[in-house]
Amino acid sequence: MAFARLLPVVKNSRVLRICECSEMCWMLLATALRSPSNNIKEIDIDANYMSEKEFFFGGLKSSNCKVEILRLPYFPKHNDTETYPPILGLLSNPSHLRELDLKHLIALNAKTKKALATLLVMPGAHLEKLVAHDSSLSADFFQNLATALRSSMCNLKELDLKRIYKYNDEEKFLPLSEALGDPCCHIRVLRLANCFVGQTVFTALVSAFSLNPSHLKELDLSYSTPGLEAFSQFCSLLEDSRFKLETLILIQLEWWDYEAPAYTCTFRLKIQKNICRLLVFTLTNTLRLNPSHLRELDLSYNPVEGPGFDQLNSLVEDPAIRLEKIV
């Protein structure tokens, strides 16, 4: 009786946020997704744990499922020979999905990673945003993703890979960096915060965006360790009129060599401040000499002080420069 009363409510809801759900609730959701008259466009499953709910996964497979945004919760490591069930469901019905958030998933197996790459290039698929924050992602995931980005069938516009690799673990990211330079790649938003992007990947990204400069609008390289030479190359890229970046986020860049001797914190901070002065000088000169498309610059938690701070503020006040916001 309660099931019959709730079903019309669920079917007519455009957004569903699920914190805790009984077996009956999963069955209700699956039934609603299978209904031709359902209006469900967004599902956000914010549970700490999600066991295999075959009813729900079956609902995703239905041709009547019109979900455009799907955020999945933590899922325990599954059988190494099986594809993660929600991805399997989406492969059966890929045409409506626009955003897939996997940031709470860990230890995806090889079969699931391959299926995820397939989902990006399937005929009829329109996935535009992918979020994955799993630091255990291996080299084959990046290789599969790079292959997808080089395909004319891929519609991906936003890629959020925060915390996907650790310090001194850059090599696996290089195929993806190279793919960003392919003319078929139309990524507009790239987030690599907390990925410890070092000089090798930073240089590879600059090279890629030099080859394919016109699509990227937002870039987040917070907590990176770029090195002065690679950062200077990036500033040169900002001078290119074809490079249409509008938002640049560089929160707490790290200029310290982790393999260098462990000097005192005071000495380390002094180095950070000196390099930040050079960073600000390079950025302000670049933007004054060649006003770019940049609208927003976030340098939070970088030790910018005194004259450097004044230099940055003067950029916003200069009518010849399009910069509107500095944090």
Coordinates of C-alpha atoms in Angstrom, one line a residue:
M1 CA 0.0 0.0 0.0
A2 CA 2.8 2.4 1.0
F3 CA 4.7 1.4 -2.2
A4 CA 1.7 2.3 -4.4
R5 CA 1.4 5.7 -2.7
L6 CA 5.1 6.6 -3.0
L7 CA 5.6 5.5 -6.6
P8 CA 3.9 8.5 -8.2
V9 CA 6.0 10.8 -6.0
V10 CA 9.3 9.2 -6.9
K11 CA 8.4 9.1 -10.6
N12 CA 7.5 12.8 -10.7
S13 CA 10.7 13.9 -8.8
R14 CA 13.4 15.4 -11.0
V15 CA 16.1 15.2 -8.3
L16 CA 16.5 12.3 -5.8
R17 CA 19.1 12.4 -2.9
I18 CA 19.4 9.2 -1.1
C19 CA 21.1 8.8 2.3
E20 CA 19.8 5.5 3.6
C21 CA 17.7 3.1 1.6
S22 CA 16.0 -0.2 2.5
E23 CA 15.6 -3.1 0.0
M24 CA 12.0 -1.8 -0.6
C25 CA 13.3 1.7 -1.4
W26 CA 15.7 0.3 -4.0
M27 CA 12.9 -1.6 -5.6
L28 CA 10.7 1.5 -5.6
L29 CA 13.5 3.5 -7.3
A30 CA 14.0 0.8 -9.9
T31 CA 10.3 0.6 -10.7
A32 CA 10.2 4.3 -11.1
L33 CA 13.2 4.3 -13.5
R34 CA 11.5 1.7 -15.6
S35 CA 8.3 3.7 -15.9
P36 CA 7.9 5.5 -19.3
S37 CA 6.4 8.5 -17.4
N38 CA 9.2 9.0 -14.9
N39 CA 10.8 12.5 -14.7
I40 CA 14.0 11.6 -12.7
K41 CA 17.0 13.5 -14.1
E42 CA 19.4 13.5 -11.1
I43 CA 20.3 10.8 -8.5
D44 CA 22.7 11.6 -5.7
I45 CA 23.4 8.6 -3.5
D46 CA 25.1 10.0 -0.4
A47 CA 25.3 6.8 1.6
N48 CA 28.5 5.6 3.4
Y49 CA 28.1 2.2 2.0
M50 CA 26.1 0.7 -0.8
S51 CA 25.9 -3.1 -1.2
E52 CA 24.9 -4.6 -4.5
K53 CA 21.3 -3.5 -5.2
E54 CA 20.4 -5.3 -8.3
F55 CA 17.0 -3.7 -8.4
F56 CA 18.5 -0.2 -8.8
F57 CA 21.1 -1.4 -11.3
G58 CA 18.4 -3.0 -13.4
G59 CA 16.5 0.3 -13.4
L60 CA 19.6 2.0 -14.9
K61 CA 19.5 -0.4 -17.8
S62 CA 15.9 0.4 -18.7
S63 CA 15.4 2.3 -21.9
N64 CA 12.9 4.5 -19.9
C65 CA 15.7 5.6 -17.5
K66 CA 16.4 9.3 -18.3
V67 CA 18.9 10.1 -15.6
E68 CA 21.4 12.8 -16.7
I69 CA 23.4 13.2 -13.5
L70 CA 24.5 10.2 -11.4
R71 CA 26.6 10.5 -8.2
L72 CA 27.5 7.1 -6.8
P73 CA 28.6 6.4 -3.2
Y74 CA 31.3 4.2 -1.7
F75 CA 31.2 0.7 -3.1
P76 CA 33.2 -2.2 -1.7
K77 CA 35.8 -3.7 -3.9
H78 CA 34.0 -6.1 -6.2
N79 CA 34.9 -9.3 -8.0
D80 CA 38.0 -8.8 -10.2
T81 CA 36.2 -10.6 -13.1
E82 CA 33.1 -8.4 -13.0
T83 CA 32.3 -4.9 -14.2
Y84 CA 31.0 -2.6 -11.5
P85 CA 27.2 -3.0 -11.8
P86 CA 26.1 0.6 -12.3
I87 CA 28.6 1.1 -15.1
L88 CA 27.3 -2.1 -16.7
G89 CA 23.8 -0.7 -16.4
L90 CA 24.8 2.6 -18.1
L91 CA 26.5 0.7 -21.0
S92 CA 23.0 -0.7 -21.8
N93 CA 21.4 2.8 -21.8
P94 CA 24.1 5.5 -22.3
S95 CA 22.1 8.1 -24.3
H96 CA 20.8 10.4 -21.4
L97 CA 23.7 10.5 -19.0
R98 CA 25.6 13.8 -18.9
E99 CA 27.5 13.7 -15.6
L100 CA 29.0 10.7 -13.8
D101 CA 30.5 11.2 -10.3
L102 CA 32.7 8.3 -9.0
K103 CA 34.7 10.3 -6.5
H104 CA 33.8 7.9 -3.6
L105 CA 34.7 4.7 -5.4
I106 CA 38.0 3.0 -4.7
A107 CA 40.0 0.1 -6.3
L108 CA 38.1 -0.2 -9.6
N109 CA 39.1 -3.3 -11.3
A110 CA 40.5 -3.5 -14.9
K111 CA 37.2 -4.6 -16.4
T112 CA 35.4 -1.6 -14.9
K113 CA 38.1 0.9 -16.0
K114 CA 37.8 -0.4 -19.6
A115 CA 34.0 -0.3 -19.5
L116 CA 34.2 3.3 -18.3
A117 CA 36.4 4.3 -21.2
T118 CA 34.0 2.5 -23.5
L119 CA 31.1 4.5 -22.1
L120 CA 32.9 7.7 -23.2
V121 CA 33.0 6.7 -26.9
M122 CA 29.8 4.6 -27.4
P123 CA 27.6 5.7 -30.3
G124 CA 24.7 7.6 -28.7
A125 CA 26.6 8.4 -25.5
H126 CA 26.7 12.0 -24.4
L127 CA 28.7 11.9 -21.2
E128 CA 30.2 15.5 -20.7
K129 CA 31.5 15.4 -17.1
L130 CA 33.5 12.7 -15.3
V131 CA 34.6 12.9 -11.7
A132 CA 37.0 10.3 -10.3
H133 CA 39.1 10.8 -7.2
D134 CA 40.7 7.3 -6.8
S135 CA 44.5 7.5 -6.1
S136 CA 44.7 3.8 -6.8
L137 CA 43.9 4.3 -10.5
S138 CA 46.6 2.6 -12.5
A139 CA 48.4 3.4 -15.7
D140 CA 45.9 1.4 -17.8
F141 CA 43.0 3.6 -16.7
F142 CA 44.9 6.7 -17.9
Q143 CA 45.8 5.0 -21.2
N144 CA 42.1 4.0 -21.8
L145 CA 41.0 7.5 -20.9
A146 CA 43.6 9.0 -23.2
T147 CA 42.4 6.8 -26.1
A148 CA 38.8 7.9 -25.5
L149 CA 39.8 11.6 -25.5
R150 CA 41.4 11.1 -28.9
S151 CA 38.2 9.8 -30.4
S152 CA 35.8 12.0 -32.3
M153 CA 33.0 10.1 -30.6
C154 CA 34.0 11.4 -27.1
N155 CA 31.8 14.3 -25.8
L156 CA 33.7 14.8 -22.6
K157 CA 34.0 18.5 -21.6
E158 CA 34.8 18.4 -17.9
L159 CA 37.4 16.1 -16.2
D160 CA 37.8 16.2 -12.4
L161 CA 40.7 14.0 -11.3
K162 CA 41.6 15.5 -7.9
R163 CA 43.9 13.3 -5.8
I164 CA 44.3 10.7 -8.6
Y165 CA 48.0 10.2 -8.2
K166 CA 50.6 10.7 -5.5
Y167 CA 54.0 12.5 -5.3
N168 CA 56.6 10.9 -7.5
D169 CA 54.0 8.9 -9.5
E170 CA 53.7 11.1 -12.6
E171 CA 54.6 8.7 -15.4
K172 CA 51.1 7.1 -15.6
F173 CA 49.5 10.5 -16.2
L174 CA 51.7 11.3 -19.2
P175 CA 49.5 9.5 -21.9
L176 CA 46.5 11.6 -20.7
S177 CA 48.6 14.8 -20.9
E178 CA 49.5 14.0 -24.5
A179 CA 45.8 13.3 -25.4
L180 CA 44.8 16.8 -24.2
G181 CA 46.8 18.1 -27.2
D182 CA 44.8 16.1 -29.7
P183 CA 42.4 18.2 -31.9
C184 CA 39.6 15.7 -31.1
C185 CA 39.9 16.6 -27.3
H186 CA 37.4 19.3 -26.3
I187 CA 38.0 19.4 -22.6
R188 CA 36.9 22.8 -21.2
V189 CA 37.4 22.2 -17.5
L190 CA 40.4 20.3 -16.1
R191 CA 40.8 19.8 -12.3
L192 CA 44.0 18.2 -11.0
A193 CA 44.1 19.7 -7.5
N194 CA 46.0 17.6 -4.9
C195 CA 47.7 15.6 -7.6
F196 CA 51.2 16.8 -6.9
V197 CA 51.6 17.8 -10.6
G198 CA 55.4 18.1 -10.9
Q199 CA 57.7 19.6 -13.6
T200 CA 57.4 16.6 -16.0
V201 CA 53.5 16.7 -16.1
F202 CA 53.4 20.5 -15.9
T203 CA 55.7 20.7 -19.0
A204 CA 53.6 18.0 -20.8
L205 CA 50.4 20.0 -20.1
V206 CA 51.9 23.2 -21.5
S207 CA 53.0 21.3 -24.6
A208 CA 49.4 19.8 -25.0
F209 CA 47.7 23.1 -24.6
S210 CA 50.1 24.7 -27.1
L211 CA 48.9 22.2 -29.7
N212 CA 45.2 22.4 -28.7
P213 CA 44.7 25.8 -27.0
S214 CA 41.2 27.0 -27.9
H215 CA 38.8 24.8 -25.7
L216 CA 40.2 25.0 -22.1
K217 CA 38.3 27.5 -20.0
E218 CA 39.1 26.4 -16.4
L219 CA 42.3 24.8 -15.0
D220 CA 42.9 23.8 -11.4
L221 CA 46.5 22.9 -10.6
S222 CA 46.4 23.6 -6.9
Y223 CA 49.0 22.0 -4.6
S224 CA 51.3 21.4 -7.6
T225 CA 55.1 21.4 -7.6
P226 CA 55.8 22.8 -11.1
G227 CA 59.3 24.2 -10.8
L228 CA 60.3 27.6 -12.1
E229 CA 61.2 26.6 -15.7
A230 CA 57.9 24.8 -16.3
F231 CA 55.9 27.6 -14.7
S232 CA 57.7 30.2 -16.9
Q233 CA 56.7 28.1 -20.0
F234 CA 53.1 28.1 -18.7
C235 CA 53.2 31.9 -18.4
S236 CA 54.4 32.0 -22.0
L237 CA 51.3 30.0 -22.9
L238 CA 49.1 32.7 -21.4
E239 CA 50.6 35.1 -23.9
D240 CA 49.2 33.0 -26.8
S241 CA 46.0 34.7 -28.1
R242 CA 44.6 31.3 -29.1
F243 CA 44.8 30.1 -25.4
K244 CA 41.4 31.1 -24.0
L245 CA 41.7 30.1 -20.4
E246 CA 39.3 32.2 -18.2
T247 CA 39.8 30.7 -14.7
L248 CA 43.2 29.6 -13.3
I249 CA 43.4 28.1 -9.8
L250 CA 46.8 27.7 -8.2
I251 CA 46.2 27.3 -4.5
Q252 CA 49.3 26.7 -2.4
L253 CA 51.9 25.8 -5.0
E254 CA 54.9 24.0 -3.6
W255 CA 58.3 25.1 -4.9
W256 CA 60.3 22.9 -2.5
D257 CA 62.2 19.9 -3.7
Y258 CA 61.0 17.0 -1.5
E259 CA 64.2 15.2 -2.1
A260 CA 66.3 18.1 -1.0
P261 CA 67.9 18.3 2.5
A262 CA 65.3 19.0 5.2
Y263 CA 66.2 22.5 6.2
T264 CA 64.3 24.5 8.8
C265 CA 60.8 25.6 8.2
T266 CA 61.9 29.2 8.5
F267 CA 64.5 28.7 5.7
R268 CA 61.9 26.8 3.6
L269 CA 59.3 29.6 4.0
K270 CA 61.9 32.2 3.0
I271 CA 62.5 30.3 -0.3
Q272 CA 58.7 30.0 -0.8
K273 CA 58.3 33.8 -0.4
N274 CA 61.2 34.6 -2.7
I275 CA 59.9 32.3 -5.4
C276 CA 56.3 33.7 -5.0
R277 CA 57.7 37.2 -5.6
L278 CA 59.1 35.9 -8.9
L279 CA 55.9 34.1 -9.7
V280 CA 53.8 37.3 -9.2
F281 CA 56.3 39.4 -11.2
T282 CA 56.2 36.9 -14.1
L283 CA 52.4 36.7 -14.0
T284 CA 51.8 40.4 -13.8
N285 CA 54.3 41.2 -16.6
T286 CA 52.7 38.5 -18.8
L287 CA 49.2 39.9 -18.3
R288 CA 50.2 43.5 -18.8
L289 CA 52.2 42.9 -22.0
N290 CA 49.7 40.5 -23.5
P291 CA 46.2 40.8 -21.9
S292 CA 44.8 37.3 -22.1
H293 CA 41.3 35.9 -21.7
L294 CA 41.9 35.3 -18.0
R295 CA 39.0 36.5 -15.8
E296 CA 39.7 34.8 -12.5
L297 CA 43.0 34.0 -10.7
D298 CA 43.1 32.1 -7.4
L299 CA 46.5 32.1 -5.6
S300 CA 45.1 31.3 -2.1
Y301 CA 47.6 30.1 0.5
N302 CA 50.6 31.2 -1.5
P303 CA 52.9 33.6 0.5
V304 CA 52.2 36.7 -1.6
E305 CA 53.0 39.8 0.5
G306 CA 53.6 43.6 0.2
P307 CA 54.5 44.7 -3.3
G308 CA 53.4 41.4 -4.9
F309 CA 50.0 41.8 -3.4
D310 CA 49.7 45.4 -4.7
Q311 CA 50.9 44.3 -8.1
L312 CA 48.1 41.7 -8.3
N313 CA 45.4 44.2 -7.2
S314 CA 46.6 46.7 -9.8
L315 CA 45.8 44.1 -12.5
V316 CA 42.1 44.2 -11.6
E317 CA 42.0 48.0 -11.7
D318 CA 43.7 48.1 -15.1
P319 CA 41.0 48.5 -17.8
A320 CA 43.3 47.0 -20.4
I321 CA 43.3 43.7 -18.6
R322 CA 40.2 41.5 -18.5
L323 CA 41.0 40.1 -15.1
E324 CA 37.9 40.5 -12.8
K325 CA 38.7 38.5 -9.7
I326 CA 41.9 37.7 -7.7
V327 CA 41.8 35.5 -4.6

